[in-house]
PDB file of C-alpha atoms in Angstrom:
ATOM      1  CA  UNK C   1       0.000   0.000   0.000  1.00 49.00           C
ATOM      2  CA  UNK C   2       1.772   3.120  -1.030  1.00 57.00           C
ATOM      3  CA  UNK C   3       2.059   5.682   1.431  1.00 66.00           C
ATOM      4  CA  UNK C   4       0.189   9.126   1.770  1.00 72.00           C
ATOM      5  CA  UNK C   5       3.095  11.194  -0.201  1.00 86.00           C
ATOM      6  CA  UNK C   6       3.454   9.004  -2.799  1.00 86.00           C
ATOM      7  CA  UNK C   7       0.189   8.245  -3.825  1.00 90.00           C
ATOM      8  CA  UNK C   8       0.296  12.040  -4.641  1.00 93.00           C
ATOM      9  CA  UNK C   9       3.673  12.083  -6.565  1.00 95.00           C
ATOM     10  CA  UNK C  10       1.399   8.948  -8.347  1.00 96.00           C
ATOM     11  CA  UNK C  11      -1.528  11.302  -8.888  1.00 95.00           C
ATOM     12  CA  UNK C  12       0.473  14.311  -9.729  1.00 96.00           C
ATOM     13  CA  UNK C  13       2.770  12.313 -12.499  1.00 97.00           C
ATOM     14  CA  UNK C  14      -0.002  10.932 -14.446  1.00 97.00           C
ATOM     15  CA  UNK C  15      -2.187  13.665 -14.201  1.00 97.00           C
ATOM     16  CA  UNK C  16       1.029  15.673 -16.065  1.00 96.00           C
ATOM     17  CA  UNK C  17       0.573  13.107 -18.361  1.00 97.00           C
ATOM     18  CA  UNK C  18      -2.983  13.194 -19.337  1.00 97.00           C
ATOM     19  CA  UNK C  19      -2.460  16.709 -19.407  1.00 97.00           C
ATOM     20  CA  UNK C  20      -0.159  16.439 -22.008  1.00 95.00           C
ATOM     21  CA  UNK C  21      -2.377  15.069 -24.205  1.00 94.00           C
ATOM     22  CA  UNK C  22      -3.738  18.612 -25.299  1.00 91.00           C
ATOM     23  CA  UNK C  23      -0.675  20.428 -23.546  1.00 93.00           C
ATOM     24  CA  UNK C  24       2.640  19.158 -25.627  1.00 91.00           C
ATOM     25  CA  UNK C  25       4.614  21.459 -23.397  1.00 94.00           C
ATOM     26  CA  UNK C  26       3.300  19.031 -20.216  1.00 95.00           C
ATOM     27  CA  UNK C  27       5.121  16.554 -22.407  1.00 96.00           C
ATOM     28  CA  UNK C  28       8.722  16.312 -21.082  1.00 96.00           C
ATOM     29  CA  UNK C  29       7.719  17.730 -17.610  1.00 96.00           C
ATOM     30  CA  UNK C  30       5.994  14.591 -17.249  1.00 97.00           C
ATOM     31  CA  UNK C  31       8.621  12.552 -17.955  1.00 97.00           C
ATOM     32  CA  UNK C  32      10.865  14.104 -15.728  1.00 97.00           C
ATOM     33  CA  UNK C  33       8.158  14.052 -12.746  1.00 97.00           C
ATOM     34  CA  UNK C  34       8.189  10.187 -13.678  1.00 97.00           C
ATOM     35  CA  UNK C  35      12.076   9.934 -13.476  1.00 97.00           C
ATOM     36  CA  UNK C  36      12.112  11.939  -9.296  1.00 96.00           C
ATOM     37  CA  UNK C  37       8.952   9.594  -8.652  1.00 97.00           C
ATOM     38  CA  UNK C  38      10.742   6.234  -9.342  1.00 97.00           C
ATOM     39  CA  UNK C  39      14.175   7.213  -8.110  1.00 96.00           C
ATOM     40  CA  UNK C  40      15.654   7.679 -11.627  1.00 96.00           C
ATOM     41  CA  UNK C  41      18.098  10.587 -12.698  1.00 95.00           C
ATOM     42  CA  UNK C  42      16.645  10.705 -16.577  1.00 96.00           C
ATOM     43  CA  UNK C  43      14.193   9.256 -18.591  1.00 97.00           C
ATOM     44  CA  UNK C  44      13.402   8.523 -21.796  1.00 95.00           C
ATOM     45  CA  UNK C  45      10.595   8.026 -24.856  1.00 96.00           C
ATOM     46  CA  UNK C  46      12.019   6.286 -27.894  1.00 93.00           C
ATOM     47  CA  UNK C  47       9.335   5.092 -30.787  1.00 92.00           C
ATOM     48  CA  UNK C  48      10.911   2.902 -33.223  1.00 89.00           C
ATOM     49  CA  UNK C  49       9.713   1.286 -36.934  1.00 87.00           C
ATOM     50  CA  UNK C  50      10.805  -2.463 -37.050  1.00 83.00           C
ATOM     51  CA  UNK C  51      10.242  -2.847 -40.418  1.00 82.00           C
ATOM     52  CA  UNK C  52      12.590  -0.276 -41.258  1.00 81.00           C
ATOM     53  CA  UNK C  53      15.095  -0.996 -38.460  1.00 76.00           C
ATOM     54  CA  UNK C  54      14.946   2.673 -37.562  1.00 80.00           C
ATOM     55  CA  UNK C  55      14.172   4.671 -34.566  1.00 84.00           C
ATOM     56  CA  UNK C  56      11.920   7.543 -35.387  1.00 85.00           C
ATOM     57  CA  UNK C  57      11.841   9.089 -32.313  1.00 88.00           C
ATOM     58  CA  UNK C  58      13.484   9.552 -29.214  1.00 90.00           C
ATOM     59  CA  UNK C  59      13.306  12.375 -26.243  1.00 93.00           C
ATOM     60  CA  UNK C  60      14.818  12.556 -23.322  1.00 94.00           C
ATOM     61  CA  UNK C  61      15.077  14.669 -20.113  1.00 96.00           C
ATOM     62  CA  UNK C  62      18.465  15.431 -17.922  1.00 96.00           C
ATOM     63  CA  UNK C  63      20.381  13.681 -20.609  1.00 94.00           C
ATOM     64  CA  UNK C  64      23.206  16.134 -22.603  1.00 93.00           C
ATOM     65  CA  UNK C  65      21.555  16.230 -25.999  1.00 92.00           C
ATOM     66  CA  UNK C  66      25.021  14.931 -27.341  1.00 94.00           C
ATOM     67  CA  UNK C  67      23.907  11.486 -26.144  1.00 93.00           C
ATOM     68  CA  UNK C  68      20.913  11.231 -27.802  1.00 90.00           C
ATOM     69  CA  UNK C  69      22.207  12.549 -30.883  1.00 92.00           C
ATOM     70  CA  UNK C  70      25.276   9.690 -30.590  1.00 93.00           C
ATOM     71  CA  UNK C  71      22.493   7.351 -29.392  1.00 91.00           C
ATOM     72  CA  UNK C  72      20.124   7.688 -32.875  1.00 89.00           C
ATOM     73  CA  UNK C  73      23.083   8.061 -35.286  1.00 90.00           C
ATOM     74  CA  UNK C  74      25.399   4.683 -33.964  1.00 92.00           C
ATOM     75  CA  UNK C  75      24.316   3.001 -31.081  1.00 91.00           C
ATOM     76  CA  UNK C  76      20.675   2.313 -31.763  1.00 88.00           C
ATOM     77  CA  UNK C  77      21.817  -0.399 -34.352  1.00 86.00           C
ATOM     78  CA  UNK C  78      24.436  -1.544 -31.917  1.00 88.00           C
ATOM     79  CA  UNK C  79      21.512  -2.003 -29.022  1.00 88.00           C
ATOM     80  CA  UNK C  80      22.030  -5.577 -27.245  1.00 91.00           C
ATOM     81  CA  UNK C  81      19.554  -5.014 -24.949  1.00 90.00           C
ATOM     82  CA  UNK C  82      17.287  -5.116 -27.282  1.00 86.00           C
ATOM     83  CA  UNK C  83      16.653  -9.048 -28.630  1.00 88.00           C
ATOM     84  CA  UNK C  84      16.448 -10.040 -24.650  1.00 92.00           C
ATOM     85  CA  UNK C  85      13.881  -7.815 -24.095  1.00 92.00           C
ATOM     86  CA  UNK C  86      11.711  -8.424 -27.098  1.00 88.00           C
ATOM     87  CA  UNK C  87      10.063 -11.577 -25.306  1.00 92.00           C
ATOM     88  CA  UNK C  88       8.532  -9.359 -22.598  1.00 95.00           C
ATOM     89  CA  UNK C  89       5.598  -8.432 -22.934  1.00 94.00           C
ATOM     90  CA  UNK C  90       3.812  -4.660 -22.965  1.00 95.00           C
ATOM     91  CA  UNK C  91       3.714  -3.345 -19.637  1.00 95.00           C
ATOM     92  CA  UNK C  92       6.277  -5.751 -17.958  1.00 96.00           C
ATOM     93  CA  UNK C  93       9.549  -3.899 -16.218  1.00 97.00           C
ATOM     94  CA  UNK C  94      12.478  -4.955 -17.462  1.00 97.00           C
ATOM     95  CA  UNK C  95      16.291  -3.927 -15.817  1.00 96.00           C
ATOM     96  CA  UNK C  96      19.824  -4.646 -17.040  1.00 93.00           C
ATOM     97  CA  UNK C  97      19.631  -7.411 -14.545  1.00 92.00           C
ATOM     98  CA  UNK C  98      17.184  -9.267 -16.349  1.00 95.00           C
ATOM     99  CA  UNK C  99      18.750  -9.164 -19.885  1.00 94.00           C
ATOM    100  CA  UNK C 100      22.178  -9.497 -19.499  1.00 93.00           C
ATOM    101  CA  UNK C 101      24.728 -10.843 -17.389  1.00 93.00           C
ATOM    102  CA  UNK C 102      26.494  -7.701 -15.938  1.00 90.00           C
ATOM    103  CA  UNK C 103      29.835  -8.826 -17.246  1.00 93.00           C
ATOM    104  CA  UNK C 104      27.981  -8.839 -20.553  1.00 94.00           C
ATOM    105  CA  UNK C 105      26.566  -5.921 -20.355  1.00 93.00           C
ATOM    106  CA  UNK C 106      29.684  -4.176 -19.103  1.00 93.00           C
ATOM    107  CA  UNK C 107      31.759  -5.448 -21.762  1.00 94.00           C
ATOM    108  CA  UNK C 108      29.320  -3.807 -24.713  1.00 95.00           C
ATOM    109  CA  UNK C 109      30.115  -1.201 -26.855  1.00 95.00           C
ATOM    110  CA  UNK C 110      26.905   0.704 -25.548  1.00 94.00           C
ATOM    111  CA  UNK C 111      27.693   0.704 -22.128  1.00 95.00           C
ATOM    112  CA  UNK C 112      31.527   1.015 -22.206  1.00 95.00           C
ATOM    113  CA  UNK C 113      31.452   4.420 -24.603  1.00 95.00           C
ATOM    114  CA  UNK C 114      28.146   5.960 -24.258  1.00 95.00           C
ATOM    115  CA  UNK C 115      25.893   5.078 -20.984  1.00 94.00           C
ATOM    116  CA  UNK C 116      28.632   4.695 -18.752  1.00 94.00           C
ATOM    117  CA  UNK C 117      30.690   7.920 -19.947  1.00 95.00           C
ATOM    118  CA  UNK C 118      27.166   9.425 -19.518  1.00 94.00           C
ATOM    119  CA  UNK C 119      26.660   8.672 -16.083  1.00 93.00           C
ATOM    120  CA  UNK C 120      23.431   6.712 -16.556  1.00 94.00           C
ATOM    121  CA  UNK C 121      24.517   3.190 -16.721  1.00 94.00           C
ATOM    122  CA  UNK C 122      21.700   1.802 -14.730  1.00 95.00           C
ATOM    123  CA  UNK C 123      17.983   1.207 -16.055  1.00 96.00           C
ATOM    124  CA  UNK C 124      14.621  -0.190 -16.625  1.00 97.00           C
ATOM    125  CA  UNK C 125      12.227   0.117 -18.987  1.00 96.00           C
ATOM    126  CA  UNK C 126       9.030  -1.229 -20.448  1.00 97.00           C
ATOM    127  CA  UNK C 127       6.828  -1.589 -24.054  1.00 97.00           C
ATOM    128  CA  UNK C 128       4.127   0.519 -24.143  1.00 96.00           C
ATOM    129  CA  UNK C 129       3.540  -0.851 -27.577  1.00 94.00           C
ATOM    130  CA  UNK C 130       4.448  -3.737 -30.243  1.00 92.00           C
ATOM    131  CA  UNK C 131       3.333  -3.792 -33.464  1.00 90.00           C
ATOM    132  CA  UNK C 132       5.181  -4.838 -36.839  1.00 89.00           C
ATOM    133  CA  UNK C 133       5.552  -1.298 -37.802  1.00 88.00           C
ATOM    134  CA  UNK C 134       6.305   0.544 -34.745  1.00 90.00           C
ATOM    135  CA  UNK C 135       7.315  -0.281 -30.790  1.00 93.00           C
ATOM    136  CA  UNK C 136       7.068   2.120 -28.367  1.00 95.00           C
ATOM    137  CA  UNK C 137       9.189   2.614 -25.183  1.00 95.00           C
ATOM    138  CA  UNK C 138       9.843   4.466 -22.189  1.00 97.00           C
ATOM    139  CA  UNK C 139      12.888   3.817 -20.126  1.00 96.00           C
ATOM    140  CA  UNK C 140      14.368   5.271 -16.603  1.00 97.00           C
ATOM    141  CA  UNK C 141      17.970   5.991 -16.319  1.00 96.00           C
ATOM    142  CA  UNK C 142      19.942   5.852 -13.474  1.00 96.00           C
ATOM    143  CA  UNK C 143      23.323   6.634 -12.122  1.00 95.00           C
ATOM    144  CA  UNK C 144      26.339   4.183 -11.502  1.00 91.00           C
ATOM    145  CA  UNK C 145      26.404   6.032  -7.799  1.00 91.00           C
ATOM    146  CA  UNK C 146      21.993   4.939  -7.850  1.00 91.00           C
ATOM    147  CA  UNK C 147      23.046   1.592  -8.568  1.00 91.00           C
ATOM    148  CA  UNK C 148      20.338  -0.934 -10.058  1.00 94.00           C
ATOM    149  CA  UNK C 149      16.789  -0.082  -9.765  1.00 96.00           C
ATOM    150  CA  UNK C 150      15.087  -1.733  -6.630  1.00 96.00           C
ATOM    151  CA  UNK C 151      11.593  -3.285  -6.487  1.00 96.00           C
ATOM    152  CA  UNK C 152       9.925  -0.187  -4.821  1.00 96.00           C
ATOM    153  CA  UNK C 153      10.933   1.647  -8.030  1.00 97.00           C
ATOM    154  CA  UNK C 154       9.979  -0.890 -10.458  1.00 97.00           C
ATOM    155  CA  UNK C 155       6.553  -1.255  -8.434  1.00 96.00           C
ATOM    156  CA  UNK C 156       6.095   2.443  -9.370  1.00 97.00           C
ATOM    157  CA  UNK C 157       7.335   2.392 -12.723  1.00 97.00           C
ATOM    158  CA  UNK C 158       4.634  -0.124 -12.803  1.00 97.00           C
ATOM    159  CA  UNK C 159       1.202   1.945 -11.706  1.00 96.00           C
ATOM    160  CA  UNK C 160       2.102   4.521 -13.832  1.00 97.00           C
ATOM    161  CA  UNK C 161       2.713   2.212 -16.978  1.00 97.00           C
ATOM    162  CA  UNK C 162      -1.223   1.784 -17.794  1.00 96.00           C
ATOM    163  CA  UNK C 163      -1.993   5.109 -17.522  1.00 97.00           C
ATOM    164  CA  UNK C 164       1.697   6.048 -20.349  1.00 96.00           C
ATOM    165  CA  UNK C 165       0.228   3.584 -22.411  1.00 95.00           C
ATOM    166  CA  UNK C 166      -3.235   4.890 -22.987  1.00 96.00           C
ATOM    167  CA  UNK C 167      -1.886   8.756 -22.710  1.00 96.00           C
ATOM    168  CA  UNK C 168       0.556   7.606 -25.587  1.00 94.00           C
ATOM    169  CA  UNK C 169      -2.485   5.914 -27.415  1.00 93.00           C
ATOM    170  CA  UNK C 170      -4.780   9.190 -27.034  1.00 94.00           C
ATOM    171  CA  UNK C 171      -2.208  11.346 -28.070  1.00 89.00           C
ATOM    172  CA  UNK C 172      -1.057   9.336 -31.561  1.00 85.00           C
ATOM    173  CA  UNK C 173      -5.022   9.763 -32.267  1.00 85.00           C
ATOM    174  CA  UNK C 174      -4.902  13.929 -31.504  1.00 82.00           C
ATOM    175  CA  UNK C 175      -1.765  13.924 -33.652  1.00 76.00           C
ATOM    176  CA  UNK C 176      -3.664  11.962 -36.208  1.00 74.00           C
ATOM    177  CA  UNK C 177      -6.696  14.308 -36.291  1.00 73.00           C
ATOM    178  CA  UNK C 178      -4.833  17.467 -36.172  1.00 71.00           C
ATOM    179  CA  UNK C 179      -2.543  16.267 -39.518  1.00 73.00           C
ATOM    180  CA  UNK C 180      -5.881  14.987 -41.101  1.00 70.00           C
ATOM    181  CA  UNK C 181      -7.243  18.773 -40.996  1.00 69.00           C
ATOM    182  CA  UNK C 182      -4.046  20.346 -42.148  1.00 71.00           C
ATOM    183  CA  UNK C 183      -4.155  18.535 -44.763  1.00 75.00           C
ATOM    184  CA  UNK C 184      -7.840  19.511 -45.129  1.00 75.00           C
ATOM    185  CA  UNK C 185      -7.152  23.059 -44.878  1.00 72.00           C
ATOM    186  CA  UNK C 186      -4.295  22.787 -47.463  1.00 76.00           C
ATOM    187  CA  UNK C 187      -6.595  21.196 -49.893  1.00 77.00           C
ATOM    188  CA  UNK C 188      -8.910  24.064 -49.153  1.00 76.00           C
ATOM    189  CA  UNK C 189      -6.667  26.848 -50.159  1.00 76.00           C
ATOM    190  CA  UNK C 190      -7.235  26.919 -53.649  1.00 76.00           C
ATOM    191  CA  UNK C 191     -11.177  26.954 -53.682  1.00 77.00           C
ATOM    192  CA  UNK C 192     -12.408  30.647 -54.543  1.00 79.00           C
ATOM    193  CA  UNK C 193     -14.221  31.096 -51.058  1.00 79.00           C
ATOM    194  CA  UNK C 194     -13.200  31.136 -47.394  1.00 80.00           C
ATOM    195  CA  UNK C 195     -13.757  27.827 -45.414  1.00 80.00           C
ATOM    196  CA  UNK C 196     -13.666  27.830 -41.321  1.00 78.00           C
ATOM    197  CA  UNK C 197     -13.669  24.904 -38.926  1.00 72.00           C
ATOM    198  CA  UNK C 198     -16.054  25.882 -36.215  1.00 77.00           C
ATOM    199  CA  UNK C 199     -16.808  23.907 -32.766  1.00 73.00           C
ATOM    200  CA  UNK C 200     -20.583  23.776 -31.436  1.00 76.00           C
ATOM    201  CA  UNK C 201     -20.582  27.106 -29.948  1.00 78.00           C
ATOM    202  CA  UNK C 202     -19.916  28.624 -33.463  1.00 78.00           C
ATOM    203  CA  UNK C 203     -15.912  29.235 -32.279  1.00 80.00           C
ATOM    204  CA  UNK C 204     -13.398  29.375 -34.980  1.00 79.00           C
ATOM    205  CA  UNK C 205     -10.719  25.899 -34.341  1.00 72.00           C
ATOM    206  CA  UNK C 206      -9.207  26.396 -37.659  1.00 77.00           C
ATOM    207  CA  UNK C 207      -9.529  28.154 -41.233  1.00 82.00           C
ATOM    208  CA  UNK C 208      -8.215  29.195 -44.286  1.00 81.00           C
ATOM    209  CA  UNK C 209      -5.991  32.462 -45.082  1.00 80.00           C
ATOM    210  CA  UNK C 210      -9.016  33.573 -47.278  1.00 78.00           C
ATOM    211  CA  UNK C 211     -11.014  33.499 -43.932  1.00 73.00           C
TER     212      UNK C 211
END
């Protein structure tokens, strides 16, 4: 049973998260908020195509930018963590502990020139979604000093996990929409009249330059 204060770090971390849904700025925030609640120093979102073997996106909070930019352009193709972890299922916390054998681990290119040098050797992580054509992620980093995540923080990782994975799901669908009316409103630009997207209450959400 969690105690008082952290039932409302719980309810203040995935409220920044459904937030975020409408409020991309709540975005990163949240993920921050997640890393403090579970005892991390970073975190990270990284979507991913697997029938392109490329990552398509990947952001990150107090990690130097440098890293993620090494991370996308080398390392991603070099990941070994990732074939152990592709039995798990979505939802299930995974650590370095539970992939690889830490000699293993310690003797990969990965962790000897980029999470180590970075401070954030230590992790876990979970799929918030497989598919053939795209798996999503989100990971929490900690530092060598941290150590490896405990089961308190992978219990949290945990209760928040359901709530990512629909906030993730409801926000690909808003993207979704809003490109579907761009496009709309693109396609509208050449007809002779203005055109306006109104809501119920008669308030302009969107229109032409002609409007």
């Amino acid at each position: 049973m969690p105690s008082t204060d952290d039932a409302s770090r719980l309810l203040h971390v995935v409220g920044l998260f459904y937030d975020s849904i409408l409020d991309e700025d709540k975005w990163l925030p949240a993920l921050q908020e997640l890393a403090n609640y579970t005892g991390g120093h970073a975190a990270g979102y990284v979507v991913a195509d697997p029938s392109r073997g490329a990552v398509v996106q990947c952001e990150t909070v107090s990690i130097d930018p440098v890293f993620t930019q090494k991370y996308l352009s080398y390392y991603a193709q070099r990941e070994v963590r990732l074939e152990p972890a592709l039995p798990f299922q979505v939802g299930e916390v995974m650590t370095e502990g539970m992939l690889l054998e830490r000699r293993e681990l310690e003797r990969s290119e990965i962790y000897g020139d980029l999470l180590l040098p970075y401070e954030i050797p230590n992790f876990m992580f979970s799929w918030l979604l497989k598919s053939p054509t795209s798996v999503k992620t989100i990971a929490v980093q900690g530092t060598r000093r941290h150590g490896p995540f405990a089961a308190d923080s992978i219990q949290k990782l945990e209760q928040v996990l359901p709530h990512l994975a629909r906030v993730v799901q409801l926000r690909d669908s808003l993207q979704t929409a809003r490109r579907a009316v761009s496009s709309m409103l693109e396609a509208f630009e050449g007809l002779p009249f203005a055109v306006a997207l109104v809501d119920e209450s008669g308030r302009v959400l969107d229109k032409t330059s002609r409007a």
